[in-house]
């Protein structure tokens, strides 16, 4: 059976991750003046952060790539509605195979898996590839998970059996970024309120689908998927896993 058609995440979420409006504005500000710059979002989803960046820098241009056709279509519609279509190109494609280089600014937020490999190598693979996409002195806004505290075996099992070595402490994540030739411009993490807001909006799509489609042959599968997500959140990553935002500069 294929995954049932449920309401897309962007119906209820502004960003595809734990990020508030105020936090997004601060992150954009840490990247410095962006007028005249070319901003690339690798694994952009529906590119909300990219669009907000361009809104604040009227002469900047943007490019986003993501494998999700529905998300990219939503991003294009938003760009057109906000008068940004002539300054941003959003394409459907494999972000890990995109070879454009010399960007002034690159975003990679929650999409380290784009370069493949085993989960434990995702962060390293991404940082190595992203370094090659930037000109010297270029900026990278990197978003990745980290362990707030050491997870127990039971918590790891609840998180879809996430390998313990897939993530590291905040210090470990920063040190890894520096080892790939970056300098740290700033540092922040998603608050618990941001996490809860994102996960609650995520859950809303599943639960509303179940209410609207009680007789669907897919209802049992959707209920199981929703339950799995709830268990992963409540018994696994909540207060254990954090989400870090690292504005970096290529040294």
Tab-separated table of C-alpha atoms in Angstrom:
chain	number	residue	atom	x	y	z
A	1	UNK	CA	0.000	0.000	0.000
A	2	UNK	CA	1.302	3.461	-0.805
A	3	UNK	CA	1.354	6.181	1.841
A	4	UNK	CA	-2.138	7.718	2.022
A	5	UNK	CA	-2.784	11.217	0.766
A	6	UNK	CA	-3.031	13.383	3.876
A	7	UNK	CA	-2.985	17.185	4.157
A	8	UNK	CA	0.567	18.439	3.430
A	9	UNK	CA	2.622	19.720	6.332
A	10	UNK	CA	2.729	23.231	4.896
A	11	UNK	CA	-1.037	23.546	5.321
A	12	UNK	CA	-0.570	24.151	9.037
A	13	UNK	CA	3.173	24.948	9.425
A	14	UNK	CA	5.020	28.095	8.414
A	15	UNK	CA	8.410	26.340	8.479
A	16	UNK	CA	9.287	22.677	8.088
A	17	UNK	CA	10.988	22.611	11.459
A	18	UNK	CA	10.850	24.154	14.951
A	19	UNK	CA	11.227	27.838	14.168
A	20	UNK	CA	9.219	30.881	15.233
A	21	UNK	CA	8.801	34.096	13.256
A	22	UNK	CA	11.014	36.038	15.674
A	23	UNK	CA	13.745	33.394	15.673
A	24	UNK	CA	13.721	33.262	11.867
A	25	UNK	CA	14.215	37.029	11.704
A	26	UNK	CA	17.179	36.828	14.092
A	27	UNK	CA	18.803	34.070	12.037
A	28	UNK	CA	18.505	36.088	8.840
A	29	UNK	CA	20.014	39.095	10.618
A	30	UNK	CA	23.064	37.076	11.716
A	31	UNK	CA	24.022	36.531	8.063
A	32	UNK	CA	24.845	40.205	7.572
A	33	UNK	CA	23.684	42.580	4.810
A	34	UNK	CA	22.283	40.455	1.979
A	35	UNK	CA	21.376	43.000	-0.686
A	36	UNK	CA	22.897	41.966	-3.985
A	37	UNK	CA	23.740	38.500	-2.672
A	38	UNK	CA	22.709	35.156	-4.162
A	39	UNK	CA	21.126	32.879	-1.555
A	40	UNK	CA	20.821	29.121	-2.156
A	41	UNK	CA	18.608	26.823	-0.081
A	42	UNK	CA	19.672	23.180	-0.482
A	43	UNK	CA	16.777	20.967	0.617
A	44	UNK	CA	14.455	23.968	0.699
A	45	UNK	CA	11.058	22.319	1.201
A	46	UNK	CA	8.605	25.095	0.426
A	47	UNK	CA	11.405	27.651	0.956
A	48	UNK	CA	9.691	29.858	3.518
A	49	UNK	CA	12.936	31.011	5.140
A	50	UNK	CA	14.438	31.757	1.719
A	51	UNK	CA	11.411	33.834	0.719
A	52	UNK	CA	11.533	35.815	3.964
A	53	UNK	CA	15.232	36.440	3.413
A	54	UNK	CA	14.535	37.876	-0.043
A	55	UNK	CA	11.701	40.019	1.297
A	56	UNK	CA	14.175	41.686	3.637
A	57	UNK	CA	16.841	42.190	0.964
A	58	UNK	CA	15.190	43.707	-2.132
A	59	UNK	CA	18.170	43.212	-4.470
A	60	UNK	CA	19.081	39.685	-3.382
A	61	UNK	CA	18.280	36.664	-5.541
A	62	UNK	CA	17.510	33.105	-4.517
A	63	UNK	CA	17.587	29.506	-5.648
A	64	UNK	CA	16.045	26.527	-3.880
A	65	UNK	CA	16.057	22.825	-4.655
A	66	UNK	CA	14.093	20.006	-3.051
A	67	UNK	CA	12.916	16.545	-4.045
A	68	UNK	CA	9.341	17.191	-2.864
A	69	UNK	CA	7.179	18.242	-5.815
A	70	UNK	CA	4.249	19.355	-3.657
A	71	UNK	CA	6.440	21.448	-1.369
A	72	UNK	CA	8.207	23.144	-4.281
A	73	UNK	CA	4.880	23.903	-5.970
A	74	UNK	CA	3.648	25.508	-2.742
A	75	UNK	CA	6.830	27.566	-2.505
A	76	UNK	CA	6.448	28.790	-6.084
A	77	UNK	CA	2.864	29.836	-5.409
A	78	UNK	CA	3.954	31.737	-2.298
A	79	UNK	CA	6.758	33.447	-4.225
A	80	UNK	CA	4.323	34.599	-6.900
A	81	UNK	CA	1.788	35.827	-4.342
A	82	UNK	CA	4.470	37.846	-2.540
A	83	UNK	CA	5.970	39.393	-5.680
A	84	UNK	CA	9.210	37.403	-5.508
A	85	UNK	CA	8.872	35.133	-8.531
A	86	UNK	CA	11.300	37.200	-10.597
A	87	UNK	CA	14.027	36.932	-7.952
A	88	UNK	CA	13.816	33.287	-6.913
A	89	UNK	CA	13.973	29.980	-8.753
A	90	UNK	CA	12.613	26.884	-7.016
A	91	UNK	CA	13.241	23.528	-8.683
A	92	UNK	CA	12.405	19.892	-8.038
A	93	UNK	CA	15.559	17.816	-7.872
A	94	UNK	CA	18.037	15.862	-5.784
A	95	UNK	CA	19.677	18.453	-3.562
A	96	UNK	CA	22.621	16.160	-2.897
A	97	UNK	CA	23.483	16.066	-6.588
A	98	UNK	CA	23.243	19.803	-7.196
A	99	UNK	CA	26.693	21.022	-8.206
A	100	UNK	CA	26.257	24.776	-8.468
A	101	UNK	CA	29.003	26.631	-6.653
A	102	UNK	CA	30.182	30.068	-5.679
A	103	UNK	CA	27.081	31.024	-3.697
A	104	UNK	CA	27.215	33.971	-1.322
A	105	UNK	CA	24.887	32.342	1.203
A	106	UNK	CA	23.682	28.739	1.542
A	107	UNK	CA	20.921	27.346	3.749
A	108	UNK	CA	20.797	23.695	4.781
A	109	UNK	CA	18.316	23.172	7.582
A	110	UNK	CA	17.270	19.702	8.599
A	111	UNK	CA	18.369	18.229	5.269
A	112	UNK	CA	21.760	16.668	5.878
A	113	UNK	CA	20.364	13.355	4.595
A	114	UNK	CA	20.374	14.791	1.045
A	115	UNK	CA	23.943	13.531	0.490
A	116	UNK	CA	23.107	9.955	1.428
A	117	UNK	CA	25.286	7.476	3.225
A	118	UNK	CA	24.657	5.927	6.608
A	119	UNK	CA	22.779	8.164	9.107
A	120	UNK	CA	25.895	8.458	11.289
A	121	UNK	CA	27.747	10.144	8.389
A	122	UNK	CA	25.000	12.564	7.304
A	123	UNK	CA	26.316	15.621	9.154
A	124	UNK	CA	29.899	15.168	7.994
A	125	UNK	CA	28.840	14.476	4.402
A	126	UNK	CA	26.687	17.590	4.359
A	127	UNK	CA	29.314	19.931	5.801
A	128	UNK	CA	31.917	18.730	3.319
A	129	UNK	CA	29.562	19.220	0.358
A	130	UNK	CA	28.226	22.568	1.562
A	131	UNK	CA	31.719	23.973	1.975
A	132	UNK	CA	32.265	23.376	-1.735
A	133	UNK	CA	29.131	25.318	-2.685
A	134	UNK	CA	30.309	28.557	-1.075
A	135	UNK	CA	32.759	31.165	-2.228
A	136	UNK	CA	35.517	32.085	0.282
A	137	UNK	CA	33.902	34.235	2.957
A	138	UNK	CA	30.450	32.897	2.066
A	139	UNK	CA	27.869	32.272	4.787
A	140	UNK	CA	26.160	29.003	5.683
A	141	UNK	CA	23.039	28.744	7.811
A	142	UNK	CA	23.175	25.156	9.050
A	143	UNK	CA	20.380	23.526	11.034
A	144	UNK	CA	20.864	20.112	12.612
A	145	UNK	CA	19.739	18.067	15.603
A	146	UNK	CA	21.924	17.445	18.646
A	147	UNK	CA	21.623	15.623	21.958
A	148	UNK	CA	20.556	17.886	24.818
A	149	UNK	CA	21.438	14.973	27.058
A	150	UNK	CA	22.522	11.393	26.509
A	151	UNK	CA	19.458	9.363	25.445
A	152	UNK	CA	18.602	6.090	27.097
A	153	UNK	CA	18.286	2.883	25.083
A	154	UNK	CA	14.486	3.048	25.471
A	155	UNK	CA	14.386	6.617	24.184
A	156	UNK	CA	16.501	5.687	21.176
A	157	UNK	CA	14.195	2.768	20.406
A	158	UNK	CA	11.172	5.096	20.513
A	159	UNK	CA	12.886	7.392	18.002
A	160	UNK	CA	12.597	4.818	15.203
A	161	UNK	CA	15.781	3.193	16.621
A	162	UNK	CA	17.887	6.268	15.818
A	163	UNK	CA	21.613	5.422	16.025
A	164	UNK	CA	23.143	7.059	19.094
A	165	UNK	CA	26.104	8.167	16.966
A	166	UNK	CA	23.906	9.975	14.427
A	167	UNK	CA	23.920	13.108	16.564
A	168	UNK	CA	26.339	14.658	19.006
A	169	UNK	CA	26.335	17.289	21.735
A	170	UNK	CA	26.102	20.956	20.832
A	171	UNK	CA	29.838	21.255	21.458
A	172	UNK	CA	30.468	18.263	19.234
A	173	UNK	CA	28.324	19.708	16.457
A	174	UNK	CA	30.100	23.079	16.580
A	175	UNK	CA	33.523	21.410	16.607
A	176	UNK	CA	32.568	19.321	13.582
A	177	UNK	CA	31.498	22.424	11.650
A	178	UNK	CA	34.774	24.150	12.494
A	179	UNK	CA	36.720	21.107	11.318
A	180	UNK	CA	35.370	21.671	7.785
A	181	UNK	CA	36.830	25.167	7.536
A	182	UNK	CA	33.982	27.218	8.946
A	183	UNK	CA	33.981	29.916	11.604
A	184	UNK	CA	31.006	30.311	13.937
A	185	UNK	CA	29.176	33.649	13.581
A	186	UNK	CA	26.383	32.910	16.040
A	187	UNK	CA	24.592	30.048	17.749
A	188	UNK	CA	21.023	29.352	18.831
A	189	UNK	CA	18.686	26.458	19.366
A	190	UNK	CA	14.975	25.861	19.012
A	191	UNK	CA	13.077	26.371	22.241
A	192	UNK	CA	10.797	23.696	23.663
A	193	UNK	CA	7.879	25.959	22.759
A	194	UNK	CA	9.036	26.055	19.125
A	195	UNK	CA	9.399	22.256	19.099
A	196	UNK	CA	5.933	21.763	20.605
A	197	UNK	CA	4.305	24.226	18.232
A	198	UNK	CA	5.811	22.473	15.199
A	199	UNK	CA	4.947	18.972	16.397
A	200	UNK	CA	1.410	19.996	17.359
A	201	UNK	CA	0.799	21.421	13.896
A	202	UNK	CA	2.294	18.286	12.397
A	203	UNK	CA	-0.008	16.043	14.429
A	204	UNK	CA	-3.024	18.153	13.475
A	205	UNK	CA	-2.785	17.076	9.824
A	206	UNK	CA	-2.888	13.378	10.699
A	207	UNK	CA	-5.669	13.661	13.269
A	208	UNK	CA	-7.895	15.851	11.114
A	209	UNK	CA	-7.484	13.403	8.241
A	210	UNK	CA	-8.700	10.594	10.507
A	211	UNK	CA	-11.747	12.614	11.555
A	212	UNK	CA	-12.580	13.475	7.957
A	213	UNK	CA	-12.018	9.968	6.560
A	214	UNK	CA	-13.311	7.469	9.146
A	215	UNK	CA	-14.348	4.929	6.547
A	216	UNK	CA	-11.221	5.080	4.402
A	217	UNK	CA	-9.391	1.791	3.798
A	218	UNK	CA	-6.226	3.744	4.632
A	219	UNK	CA	-7.465	4.846	8.064
A	220	UNK	CA	-5.702	2.055	9.945
A	221	UNK	CA	-2.384	2.876	8.291
A	222	UNK	CA	-2.740	6.605	8.939
A	223	UNK	CA	-3.608	5.936	12.593
A	224	UNK	CA	-0.518	3.753	12.940
A	225	UNK	CA	1.702	6.433	11.402
A	226	UNK	CA	0.259	9.100	13.700
A	227	UNK	CA	0.717	6.852	16.738
A	228	UNK	CA	4.312	6.134	15.753
A	229	UNK	CA	5.065	9.848	15.508
A	230	UNK	CA	3.456	10.495	18.902
A	231	UNK	CA	5.458	7.752	20.613
A	232	UNK	CA	8.698	9.001	19.038
A	233	UNK	CA	7.970	12.473	20.315
A	234	UNK	CA	6.681	11.745	23.825
A	235	UNK	CA	8.843	8.740	24.689
A	236	UNK	CA	11.838	9.717	22.587
A	237	UNK	CA	13.101	13.088	21.469
A	238	UNK	CA	11.100	15.621	23.523
A	239	UNK	CA	13.579	17.324	25.933
A	240	UNK	CA	16.263	14.840	24.783
A	241	UNK	CA	16.955	16.010	21.244
A	242	UNK	CA	17.601	19.654	20.426
A	243	UNK	CA	17.667	21.552	17.153
A	244	UNK	CA	20.657	23.825	16.593
A	245	UNK	CA	20.980	26.749	14.180
A	246	UNK	CA	24.574	27.566	13.245
A	247	UNK	CA	25.252	30.671	11.153
A	248	UNK	CA	28.744	29.967	9.795
A	249	UNK	CA	31.272	31.664	7.544
A	250	UNK	CA	33.631	29.801	5.246
A	251	UNK	CA	37.121	30.711	6.405
